[in-house]
PDB file of C-alpha atoms in Angstrom:
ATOM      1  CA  UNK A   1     -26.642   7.292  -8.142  1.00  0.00           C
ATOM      2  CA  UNK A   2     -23.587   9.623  -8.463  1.00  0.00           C
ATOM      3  CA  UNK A   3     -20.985   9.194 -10.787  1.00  0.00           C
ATOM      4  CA  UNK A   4     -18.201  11.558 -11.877  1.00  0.00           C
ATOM      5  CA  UNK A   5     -15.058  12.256 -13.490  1.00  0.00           C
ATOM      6  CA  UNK A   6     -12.511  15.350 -13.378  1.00  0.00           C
ATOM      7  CA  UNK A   7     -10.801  17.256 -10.924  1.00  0.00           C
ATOM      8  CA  UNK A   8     -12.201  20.338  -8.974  1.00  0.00           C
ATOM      9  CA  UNK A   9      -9.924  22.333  -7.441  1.00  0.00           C
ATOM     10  CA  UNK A  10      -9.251  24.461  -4.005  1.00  0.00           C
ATOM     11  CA  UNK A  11      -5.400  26.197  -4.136  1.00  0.00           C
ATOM     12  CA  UNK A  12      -5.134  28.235  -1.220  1.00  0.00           C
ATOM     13  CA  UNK A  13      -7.623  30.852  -1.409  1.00  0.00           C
ATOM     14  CA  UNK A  14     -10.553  28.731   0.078  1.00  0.00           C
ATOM     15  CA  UNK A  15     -12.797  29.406  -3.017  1.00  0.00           C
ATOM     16  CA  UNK A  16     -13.762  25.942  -4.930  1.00  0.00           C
ATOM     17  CA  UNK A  17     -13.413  25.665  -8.642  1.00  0.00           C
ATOM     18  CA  UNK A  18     -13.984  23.144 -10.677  1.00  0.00           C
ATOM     19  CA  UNK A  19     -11.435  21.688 -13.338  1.00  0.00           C
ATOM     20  CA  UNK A  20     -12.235  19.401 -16.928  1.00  0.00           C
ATOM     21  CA  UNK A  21     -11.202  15.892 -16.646  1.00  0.00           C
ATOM     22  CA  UNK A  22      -8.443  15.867 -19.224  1.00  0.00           C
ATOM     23  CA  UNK A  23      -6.323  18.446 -16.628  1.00  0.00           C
ATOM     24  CA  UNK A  24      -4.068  17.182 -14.709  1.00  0.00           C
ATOM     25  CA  UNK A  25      -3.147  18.825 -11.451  1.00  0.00           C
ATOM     26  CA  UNK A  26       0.248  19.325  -9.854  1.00  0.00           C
ATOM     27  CA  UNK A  27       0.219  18.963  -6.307  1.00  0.00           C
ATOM     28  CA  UNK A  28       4.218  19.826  -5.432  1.00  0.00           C
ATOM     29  CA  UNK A  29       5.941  22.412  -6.759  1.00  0.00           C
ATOM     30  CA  UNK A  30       9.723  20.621  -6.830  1.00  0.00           C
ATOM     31  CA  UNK A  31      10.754  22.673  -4.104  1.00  0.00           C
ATOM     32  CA  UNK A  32      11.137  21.645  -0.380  1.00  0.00           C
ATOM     33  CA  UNK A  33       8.526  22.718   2.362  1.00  0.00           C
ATOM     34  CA  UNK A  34       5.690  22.719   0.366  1.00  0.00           C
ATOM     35  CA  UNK A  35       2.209  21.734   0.880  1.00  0.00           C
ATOM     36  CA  UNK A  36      -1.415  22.313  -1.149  1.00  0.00           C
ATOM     37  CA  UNK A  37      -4.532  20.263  -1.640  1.00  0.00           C
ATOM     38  CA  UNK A  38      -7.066  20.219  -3.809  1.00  0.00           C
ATOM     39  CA  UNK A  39     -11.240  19.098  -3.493  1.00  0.00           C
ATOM     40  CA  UNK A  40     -13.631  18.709  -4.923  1.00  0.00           C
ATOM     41  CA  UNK A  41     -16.449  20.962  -5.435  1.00  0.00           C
ATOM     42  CA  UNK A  42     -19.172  19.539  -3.188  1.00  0.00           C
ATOM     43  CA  UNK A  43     -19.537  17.149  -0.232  1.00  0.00           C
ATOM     44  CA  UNK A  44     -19.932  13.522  -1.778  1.00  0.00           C
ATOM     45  CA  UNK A  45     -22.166  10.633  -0.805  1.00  0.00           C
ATOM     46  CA  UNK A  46     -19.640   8.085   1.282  1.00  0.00           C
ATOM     47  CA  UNK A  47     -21.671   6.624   4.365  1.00  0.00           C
ATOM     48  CA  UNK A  48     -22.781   3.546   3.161  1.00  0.00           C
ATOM     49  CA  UNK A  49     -20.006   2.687  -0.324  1.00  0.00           C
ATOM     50  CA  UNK A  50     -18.104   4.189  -2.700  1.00  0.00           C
ATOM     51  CA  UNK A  51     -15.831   3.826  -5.757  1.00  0.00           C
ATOM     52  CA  UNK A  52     -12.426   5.967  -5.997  1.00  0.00           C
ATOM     53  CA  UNK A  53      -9.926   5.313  -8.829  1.00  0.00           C
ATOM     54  CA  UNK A  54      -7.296   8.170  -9.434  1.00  0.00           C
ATOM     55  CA  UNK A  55      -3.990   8.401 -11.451  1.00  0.00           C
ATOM     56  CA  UNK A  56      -1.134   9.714 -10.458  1.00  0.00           C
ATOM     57  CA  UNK A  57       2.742  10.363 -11.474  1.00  0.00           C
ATOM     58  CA  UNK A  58       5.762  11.008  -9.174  1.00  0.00           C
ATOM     59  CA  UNK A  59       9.200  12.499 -10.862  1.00  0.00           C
ATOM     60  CA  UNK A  60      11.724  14.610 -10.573  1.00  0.00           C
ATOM     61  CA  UNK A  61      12.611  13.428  -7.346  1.00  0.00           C
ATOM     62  CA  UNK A  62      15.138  15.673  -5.532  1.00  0.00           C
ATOM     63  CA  UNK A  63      16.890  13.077  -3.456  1.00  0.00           C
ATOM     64  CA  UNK A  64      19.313  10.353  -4.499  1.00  0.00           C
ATOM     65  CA  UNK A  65      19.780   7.283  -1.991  1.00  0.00           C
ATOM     66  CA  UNK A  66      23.439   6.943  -3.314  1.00  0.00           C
ATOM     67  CA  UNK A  67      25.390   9.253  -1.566  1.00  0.00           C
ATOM     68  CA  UNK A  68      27.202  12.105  -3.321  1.00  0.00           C
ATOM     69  CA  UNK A  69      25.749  10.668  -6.614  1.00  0.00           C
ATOM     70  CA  UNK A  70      24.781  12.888  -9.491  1.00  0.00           C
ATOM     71  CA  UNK A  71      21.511  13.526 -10.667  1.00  0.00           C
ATOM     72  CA  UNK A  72      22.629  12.067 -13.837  1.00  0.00           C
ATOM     73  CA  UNK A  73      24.207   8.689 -11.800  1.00  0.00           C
ATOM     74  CA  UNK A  74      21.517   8.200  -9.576  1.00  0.00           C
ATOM     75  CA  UNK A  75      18.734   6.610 -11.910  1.00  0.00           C
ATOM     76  CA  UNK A  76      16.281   3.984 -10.202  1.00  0.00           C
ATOM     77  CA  UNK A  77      18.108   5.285  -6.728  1.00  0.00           C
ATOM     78  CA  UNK A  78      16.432   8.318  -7.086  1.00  0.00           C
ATOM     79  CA  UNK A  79      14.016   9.561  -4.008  1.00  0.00           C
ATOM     80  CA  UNK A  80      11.621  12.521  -3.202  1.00  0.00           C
ATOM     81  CA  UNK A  81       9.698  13.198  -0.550  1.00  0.00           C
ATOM     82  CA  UNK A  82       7.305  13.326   0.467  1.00  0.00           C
ATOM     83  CA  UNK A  83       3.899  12.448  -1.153  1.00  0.00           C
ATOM     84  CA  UNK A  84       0.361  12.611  -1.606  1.00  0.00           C
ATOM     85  CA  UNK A  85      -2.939  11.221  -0.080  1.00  0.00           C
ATOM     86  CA  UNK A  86      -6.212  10.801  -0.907  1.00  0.00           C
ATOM     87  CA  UNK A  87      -8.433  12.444   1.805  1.00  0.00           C
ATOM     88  CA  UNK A  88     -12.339  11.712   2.388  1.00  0.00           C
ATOM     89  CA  UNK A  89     -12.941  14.385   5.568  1.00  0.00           C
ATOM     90  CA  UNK A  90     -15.950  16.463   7.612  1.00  0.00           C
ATOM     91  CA  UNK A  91     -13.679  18.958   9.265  1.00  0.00           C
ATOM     92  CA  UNK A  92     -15.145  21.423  11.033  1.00  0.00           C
ATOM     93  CA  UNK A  93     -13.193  23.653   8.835  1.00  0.00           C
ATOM     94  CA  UNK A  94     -14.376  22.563   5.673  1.00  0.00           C
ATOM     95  CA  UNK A  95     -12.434  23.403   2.456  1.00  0.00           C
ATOM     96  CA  UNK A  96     -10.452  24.961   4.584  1.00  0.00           C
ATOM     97  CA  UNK A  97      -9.030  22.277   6.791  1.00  0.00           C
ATOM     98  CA  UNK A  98      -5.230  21.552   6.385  1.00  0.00           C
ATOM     99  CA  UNK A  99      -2.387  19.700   8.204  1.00  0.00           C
ATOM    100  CA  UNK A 100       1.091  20.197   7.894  1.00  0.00           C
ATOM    101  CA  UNK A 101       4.365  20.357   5.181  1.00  0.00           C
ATOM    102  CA  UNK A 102       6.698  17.692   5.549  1.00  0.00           C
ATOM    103  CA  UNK A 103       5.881  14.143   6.685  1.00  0.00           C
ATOM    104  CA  UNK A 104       2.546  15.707   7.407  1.00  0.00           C
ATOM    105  CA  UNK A 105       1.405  14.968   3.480  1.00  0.00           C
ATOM    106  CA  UNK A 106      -0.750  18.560   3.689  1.00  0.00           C
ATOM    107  CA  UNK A 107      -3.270  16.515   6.452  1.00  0.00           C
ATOM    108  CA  UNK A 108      -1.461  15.093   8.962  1.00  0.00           C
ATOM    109  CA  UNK A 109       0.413  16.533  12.109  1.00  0.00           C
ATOM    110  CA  UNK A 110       4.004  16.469  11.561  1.00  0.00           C
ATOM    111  CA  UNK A 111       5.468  14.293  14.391  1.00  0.00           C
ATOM    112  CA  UNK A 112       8.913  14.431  13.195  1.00  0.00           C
ATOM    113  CA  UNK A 113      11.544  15.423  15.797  1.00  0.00           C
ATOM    114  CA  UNK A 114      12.370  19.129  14.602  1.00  0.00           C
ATOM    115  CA  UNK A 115       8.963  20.316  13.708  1.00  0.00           C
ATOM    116  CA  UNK A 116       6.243  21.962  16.237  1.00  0.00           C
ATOM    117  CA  UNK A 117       3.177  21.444  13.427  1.00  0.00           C
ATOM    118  CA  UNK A 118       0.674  20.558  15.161  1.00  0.00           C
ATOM    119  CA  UNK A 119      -2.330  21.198  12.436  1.00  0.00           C
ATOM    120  CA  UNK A 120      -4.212  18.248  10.921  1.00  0.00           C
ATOM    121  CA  UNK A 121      -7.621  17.178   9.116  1.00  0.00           C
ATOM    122  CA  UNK A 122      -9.683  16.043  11.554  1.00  0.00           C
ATOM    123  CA  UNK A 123     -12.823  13.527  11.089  1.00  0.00           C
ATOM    124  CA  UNK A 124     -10.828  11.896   8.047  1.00  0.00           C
ATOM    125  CA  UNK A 125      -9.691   8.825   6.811  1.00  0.00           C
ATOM    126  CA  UNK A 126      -6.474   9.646   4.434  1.00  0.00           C
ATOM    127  CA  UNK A 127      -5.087   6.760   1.501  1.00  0.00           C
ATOM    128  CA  UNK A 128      -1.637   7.754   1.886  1.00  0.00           C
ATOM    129  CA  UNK A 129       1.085   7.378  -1.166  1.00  0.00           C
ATOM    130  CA  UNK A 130       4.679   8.674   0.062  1.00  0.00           C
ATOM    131  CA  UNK A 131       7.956   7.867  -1.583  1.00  0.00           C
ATOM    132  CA  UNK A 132       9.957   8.485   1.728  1.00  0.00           C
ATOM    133  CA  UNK A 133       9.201  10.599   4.764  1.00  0.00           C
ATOM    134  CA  UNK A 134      12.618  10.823   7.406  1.00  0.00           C
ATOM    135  CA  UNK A 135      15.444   9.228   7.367  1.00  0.00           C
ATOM    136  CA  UNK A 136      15.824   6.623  10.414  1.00  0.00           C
ATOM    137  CA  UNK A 137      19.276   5.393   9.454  1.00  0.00           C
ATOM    138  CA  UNK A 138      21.293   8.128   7.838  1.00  0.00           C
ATOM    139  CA  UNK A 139      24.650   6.976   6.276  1.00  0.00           C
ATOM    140  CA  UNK A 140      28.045   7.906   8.001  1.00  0.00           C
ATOM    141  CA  UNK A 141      31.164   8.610   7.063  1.00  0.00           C
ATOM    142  CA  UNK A 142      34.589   8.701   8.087  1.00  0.00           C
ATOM    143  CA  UNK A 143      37.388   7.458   9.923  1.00  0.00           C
ATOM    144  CA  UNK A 144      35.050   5.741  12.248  1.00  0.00           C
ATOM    145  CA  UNK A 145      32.903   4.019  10.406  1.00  0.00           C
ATOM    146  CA  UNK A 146      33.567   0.060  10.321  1.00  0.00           C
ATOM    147  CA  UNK A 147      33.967  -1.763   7.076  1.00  0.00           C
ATOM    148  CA  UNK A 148      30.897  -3.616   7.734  1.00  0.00           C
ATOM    149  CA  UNK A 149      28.907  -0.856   8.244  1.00  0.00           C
ATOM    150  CA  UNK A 150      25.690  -0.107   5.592  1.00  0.00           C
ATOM    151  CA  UNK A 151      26.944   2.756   3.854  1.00  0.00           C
ATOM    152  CA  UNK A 152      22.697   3.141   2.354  1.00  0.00           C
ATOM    153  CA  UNK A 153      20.088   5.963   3.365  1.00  0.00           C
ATOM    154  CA  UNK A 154      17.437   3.945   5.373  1.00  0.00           C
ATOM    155  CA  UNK A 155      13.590   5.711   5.957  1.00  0.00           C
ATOM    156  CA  UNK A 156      10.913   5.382   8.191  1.00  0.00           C
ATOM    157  CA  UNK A 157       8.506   5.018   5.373  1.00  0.00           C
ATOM    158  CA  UNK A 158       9.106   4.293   1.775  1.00  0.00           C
ATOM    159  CA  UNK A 159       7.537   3.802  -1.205  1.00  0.00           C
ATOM    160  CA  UNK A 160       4.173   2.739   0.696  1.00  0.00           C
ATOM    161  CA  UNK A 161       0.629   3.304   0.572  1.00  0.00           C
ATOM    162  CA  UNK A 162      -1.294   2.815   3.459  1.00  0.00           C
ATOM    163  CA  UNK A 163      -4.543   4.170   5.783  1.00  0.00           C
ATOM    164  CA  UNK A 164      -4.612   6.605   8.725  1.00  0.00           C
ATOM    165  CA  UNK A 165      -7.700   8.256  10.790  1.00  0.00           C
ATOM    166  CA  UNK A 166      -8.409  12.043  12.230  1.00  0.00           C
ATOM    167  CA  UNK A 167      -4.894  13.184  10.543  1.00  0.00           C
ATOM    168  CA  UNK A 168      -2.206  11.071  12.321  1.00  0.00           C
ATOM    169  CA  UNK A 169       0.461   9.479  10.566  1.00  0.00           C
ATOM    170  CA  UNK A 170       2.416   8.352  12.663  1.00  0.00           C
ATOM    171  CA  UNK A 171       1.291   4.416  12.599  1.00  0.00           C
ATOM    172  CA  UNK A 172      -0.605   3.145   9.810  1.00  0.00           C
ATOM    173  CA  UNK A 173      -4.444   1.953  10.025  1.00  0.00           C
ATOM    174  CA  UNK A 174      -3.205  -0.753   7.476  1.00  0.00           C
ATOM    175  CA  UNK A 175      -0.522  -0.558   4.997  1.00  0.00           C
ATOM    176  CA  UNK A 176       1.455  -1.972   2.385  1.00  0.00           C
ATOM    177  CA  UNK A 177       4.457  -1.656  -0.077  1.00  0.00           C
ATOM    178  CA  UNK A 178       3.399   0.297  -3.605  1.00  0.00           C
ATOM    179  CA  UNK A 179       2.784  -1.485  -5.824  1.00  0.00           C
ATOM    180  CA  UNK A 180       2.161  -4.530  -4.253  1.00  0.00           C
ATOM    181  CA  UNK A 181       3.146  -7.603  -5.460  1.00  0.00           C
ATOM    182  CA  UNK A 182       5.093  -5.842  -8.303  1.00  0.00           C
ATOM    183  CA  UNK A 183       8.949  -6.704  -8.785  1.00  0.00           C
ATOM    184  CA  UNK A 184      10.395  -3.597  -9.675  1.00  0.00           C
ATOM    185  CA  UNK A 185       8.063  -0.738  -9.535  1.00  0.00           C
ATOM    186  CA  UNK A 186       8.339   2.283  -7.238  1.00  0.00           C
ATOM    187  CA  UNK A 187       6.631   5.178  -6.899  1.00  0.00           C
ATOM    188  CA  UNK A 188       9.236   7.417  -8.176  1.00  0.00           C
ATOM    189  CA  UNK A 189       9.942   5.164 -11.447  1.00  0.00           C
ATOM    190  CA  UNK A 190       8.592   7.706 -13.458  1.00  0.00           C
ATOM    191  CA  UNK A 191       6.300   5.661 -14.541  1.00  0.00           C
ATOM    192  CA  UNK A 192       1.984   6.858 -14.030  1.00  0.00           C
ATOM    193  CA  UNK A 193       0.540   4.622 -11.281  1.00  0.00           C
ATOM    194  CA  UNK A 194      -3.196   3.936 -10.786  1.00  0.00           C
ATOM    195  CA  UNK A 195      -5.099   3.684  -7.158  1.00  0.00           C
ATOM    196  CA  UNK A 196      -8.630   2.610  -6.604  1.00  0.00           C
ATOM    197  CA  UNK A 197      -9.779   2.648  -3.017  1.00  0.00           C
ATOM    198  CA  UNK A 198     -13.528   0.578  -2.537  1.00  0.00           C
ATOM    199  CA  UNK A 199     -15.534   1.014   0.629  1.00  0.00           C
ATOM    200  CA  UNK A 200     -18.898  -1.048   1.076  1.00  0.00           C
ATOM    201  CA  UNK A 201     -19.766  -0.325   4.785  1.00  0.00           C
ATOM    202  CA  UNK A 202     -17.191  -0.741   6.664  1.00  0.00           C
ATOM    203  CA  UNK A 203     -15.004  -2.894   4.483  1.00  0.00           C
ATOM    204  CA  UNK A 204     -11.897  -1.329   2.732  1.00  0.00           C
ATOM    205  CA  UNK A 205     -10.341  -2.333  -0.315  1.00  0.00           C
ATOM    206  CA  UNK A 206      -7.073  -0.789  -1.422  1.00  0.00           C
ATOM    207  CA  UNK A 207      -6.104  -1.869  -5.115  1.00  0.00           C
ATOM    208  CA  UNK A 208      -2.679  -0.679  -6.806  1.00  0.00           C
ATOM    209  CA  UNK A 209      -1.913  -0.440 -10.608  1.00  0.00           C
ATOM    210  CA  UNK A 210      -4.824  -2.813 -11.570  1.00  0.00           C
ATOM    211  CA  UNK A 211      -3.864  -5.452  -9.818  1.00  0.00           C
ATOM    212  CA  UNK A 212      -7.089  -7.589  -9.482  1.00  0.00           C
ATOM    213  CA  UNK A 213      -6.123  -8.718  -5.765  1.00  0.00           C
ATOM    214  CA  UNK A 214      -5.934  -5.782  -3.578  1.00  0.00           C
ATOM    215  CA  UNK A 215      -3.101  -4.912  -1.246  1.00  0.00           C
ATOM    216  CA  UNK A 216      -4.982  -4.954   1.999  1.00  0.00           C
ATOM    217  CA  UNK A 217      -8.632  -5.379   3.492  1.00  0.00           C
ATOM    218  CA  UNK A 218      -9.401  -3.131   6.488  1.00  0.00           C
ATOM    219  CA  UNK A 219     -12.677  -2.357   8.256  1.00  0.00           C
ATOM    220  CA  UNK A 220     -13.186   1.548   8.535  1.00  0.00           C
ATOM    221  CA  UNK A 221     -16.872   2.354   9.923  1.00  0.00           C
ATOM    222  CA  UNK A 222     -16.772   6.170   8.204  1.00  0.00           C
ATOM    223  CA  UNK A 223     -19.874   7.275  10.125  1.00  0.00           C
ATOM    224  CA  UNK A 224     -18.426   6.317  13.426  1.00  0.00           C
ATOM    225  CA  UNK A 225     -14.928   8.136  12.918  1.00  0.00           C
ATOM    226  CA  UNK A 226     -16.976  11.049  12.248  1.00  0.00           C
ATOM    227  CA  UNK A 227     -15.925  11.396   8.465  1.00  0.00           C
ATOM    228  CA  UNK A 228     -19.082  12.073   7.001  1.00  0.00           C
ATOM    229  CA  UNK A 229     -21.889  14.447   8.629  1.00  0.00           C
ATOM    230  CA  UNK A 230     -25.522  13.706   9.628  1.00  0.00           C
ATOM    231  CA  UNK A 231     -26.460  13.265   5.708  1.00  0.00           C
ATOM    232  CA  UNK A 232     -23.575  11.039   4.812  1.00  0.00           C
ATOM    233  CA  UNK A 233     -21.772  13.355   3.197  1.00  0.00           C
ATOM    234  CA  UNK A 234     -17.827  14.178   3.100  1.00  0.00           C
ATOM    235  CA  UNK A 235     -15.225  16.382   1.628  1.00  0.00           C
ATOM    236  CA  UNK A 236     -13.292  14.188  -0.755  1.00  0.00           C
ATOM    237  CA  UNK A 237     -10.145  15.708  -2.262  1.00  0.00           C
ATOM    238  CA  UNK A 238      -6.155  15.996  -2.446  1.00  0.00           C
ATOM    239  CA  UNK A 239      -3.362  17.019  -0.244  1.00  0.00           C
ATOM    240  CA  UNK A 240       0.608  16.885  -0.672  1.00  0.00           C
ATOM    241  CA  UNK A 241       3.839  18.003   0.473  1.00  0.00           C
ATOM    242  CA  UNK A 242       7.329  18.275  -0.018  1.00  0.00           C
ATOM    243  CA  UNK A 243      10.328  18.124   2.899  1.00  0.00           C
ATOM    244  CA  UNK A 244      13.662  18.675   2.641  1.00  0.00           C
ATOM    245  CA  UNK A 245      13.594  16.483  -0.180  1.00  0.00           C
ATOM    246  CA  UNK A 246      11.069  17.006  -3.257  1.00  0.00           C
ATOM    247  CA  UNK A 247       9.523  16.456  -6.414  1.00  0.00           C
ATOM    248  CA  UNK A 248       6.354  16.718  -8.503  1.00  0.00           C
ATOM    249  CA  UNK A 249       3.373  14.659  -8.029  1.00  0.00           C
ATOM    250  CA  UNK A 250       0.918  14.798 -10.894  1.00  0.00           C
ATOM    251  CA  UNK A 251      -2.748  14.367 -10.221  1.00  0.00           C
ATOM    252  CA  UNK A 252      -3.244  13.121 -13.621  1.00  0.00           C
ATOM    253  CA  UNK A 253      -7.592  11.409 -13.704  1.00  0.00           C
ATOM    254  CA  UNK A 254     -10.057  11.448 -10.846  1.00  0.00           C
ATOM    255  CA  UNK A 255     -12.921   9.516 -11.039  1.00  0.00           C
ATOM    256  CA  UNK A 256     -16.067   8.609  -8.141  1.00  0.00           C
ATOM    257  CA  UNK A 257     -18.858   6.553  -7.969  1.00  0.00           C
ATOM    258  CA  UNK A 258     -21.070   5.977  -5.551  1.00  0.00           C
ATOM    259  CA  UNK A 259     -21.252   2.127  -5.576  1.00  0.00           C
ATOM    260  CA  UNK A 260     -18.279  -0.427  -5.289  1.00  0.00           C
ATOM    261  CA  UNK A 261     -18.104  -2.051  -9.021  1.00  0.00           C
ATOM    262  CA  UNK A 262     -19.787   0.596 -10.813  1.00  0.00           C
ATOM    263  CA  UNK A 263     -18.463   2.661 -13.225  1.00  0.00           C
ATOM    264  CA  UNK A 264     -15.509   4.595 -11.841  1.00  0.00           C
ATOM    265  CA  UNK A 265     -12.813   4.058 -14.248  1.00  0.00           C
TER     266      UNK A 265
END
């Protein structure tokens, strides 16, 4: 049986090192266009269950949704973009397999309308935690606008977590709001959130904050998307990204184990 705590680290040079449990790791830099990731040491045991449970804390968000609001106004309006995910992966590429900045979350091809980042993790199943990604309804201004008009920022994904396959984005496996069921929490609150992902082959369960009900059931088969190799083995690690928009995400506990309800946090 495997069971582990900590954080072990890749940051750009391809070379894995391994990091205590008490560090926490910054994925997100508070400046736009970024992207990292981070993974652990060696390949982990995921083909038939698993355990994941990880901490994490979004602030300094860069973004208000109130329009010419000051940092200082804009309190719980407060956005960043654009997130973090979880990412369990057997890339041909290894430790070196990437995706893209922006709505790409560091694994994912960017689909958005001005970007020609095509690079992605492929063979992966991502948990996906973004505060926003593009803006779908931006607010206008001006003579024309008609007093009924929303005068809000609307985006095409907010303060969501939610499952996607062989690094696309672009429609959720399964998804819901973060935290679920939770009047009042977002991801940006400031506040440190908790995740724990459960797999017993090839149910998913996605739990947020402790909540003893999960926010949604899926059915992944990891073996058949290709996500672990012929020993049932996977990459299991980190990635993140900022847009226009940014902030810091803190990685702040880690922990595996290699059967749903054992000791993993």
């Amino acid at each position: 049986m495997h069971s582990l705590r900590g954080v072990a680290a890749q940051k750009g040079s391809g070379d894995p090192a391994q990091k205590g449990s008490g560090d926490p790791a910054q994925k997100g830099s508070g400046d736009p266009a970024q992207k990292g990731a981070i993974w652990y040491a060696r390949k982990l045991p995921l083909a038939v269950s698993f355990d994941i449970s990880f901490t994490l804390q979004f602030h300094r968000p860069s973004t208000c949704a109130m329009p010419n609001a000051s940092a200082a106004v804009c309190g719980d309006a407060g956005i960043g973009g654009e997130g973090i995910a979880l990412v369990l992966h057997n890339d041909p590429t290894g430790l070196l397999a990437g995706g893209c900045a922006g709505s790409g979350i560091g694994y994912a091809a960017d689909a958005s309308h001005f970007s020609s980042c095509g690079a992605r993790i492929h063979n992966s199943l991502a948990l996906q935690l973004v505060s926003h990604q593009n803006v779908s309804y931006p607010r206008r201004q001006g003579v024309h606008v008609g007093p009924n008009e929303t005068t809000t920022v609307a985006w095409s994904d907010s303060n969501s977590v939610s499952l996607h396959l062989n690094g696309s984005n672009a429609r959720a496996f399964a998804a819901s709001v973060f935290p679920a069921g939770e009047d009042g929490a977002r991801l940006t609150d400031g506040r440190t959130h908790h995740v724990r992902i459960q797999y017993s082959r090839p149910q998913v369960y996605v739990f947020t904050n402790r909540a003893a009900t999960p926010a949604f059931v899926t059915s992944v088969d990891l073996p058949a998307i290709g996500a672990v190799d012929a020993d049932g083995l996977s990459w299991v690690g980190f990635t993140a990204s900022t847009g226009l928009a940014s902030m810091d995400v803190d990685l702040l506990d880690f922990a595996f184990c290699q059967h749903v309800g054992c000791t993993a946090d």
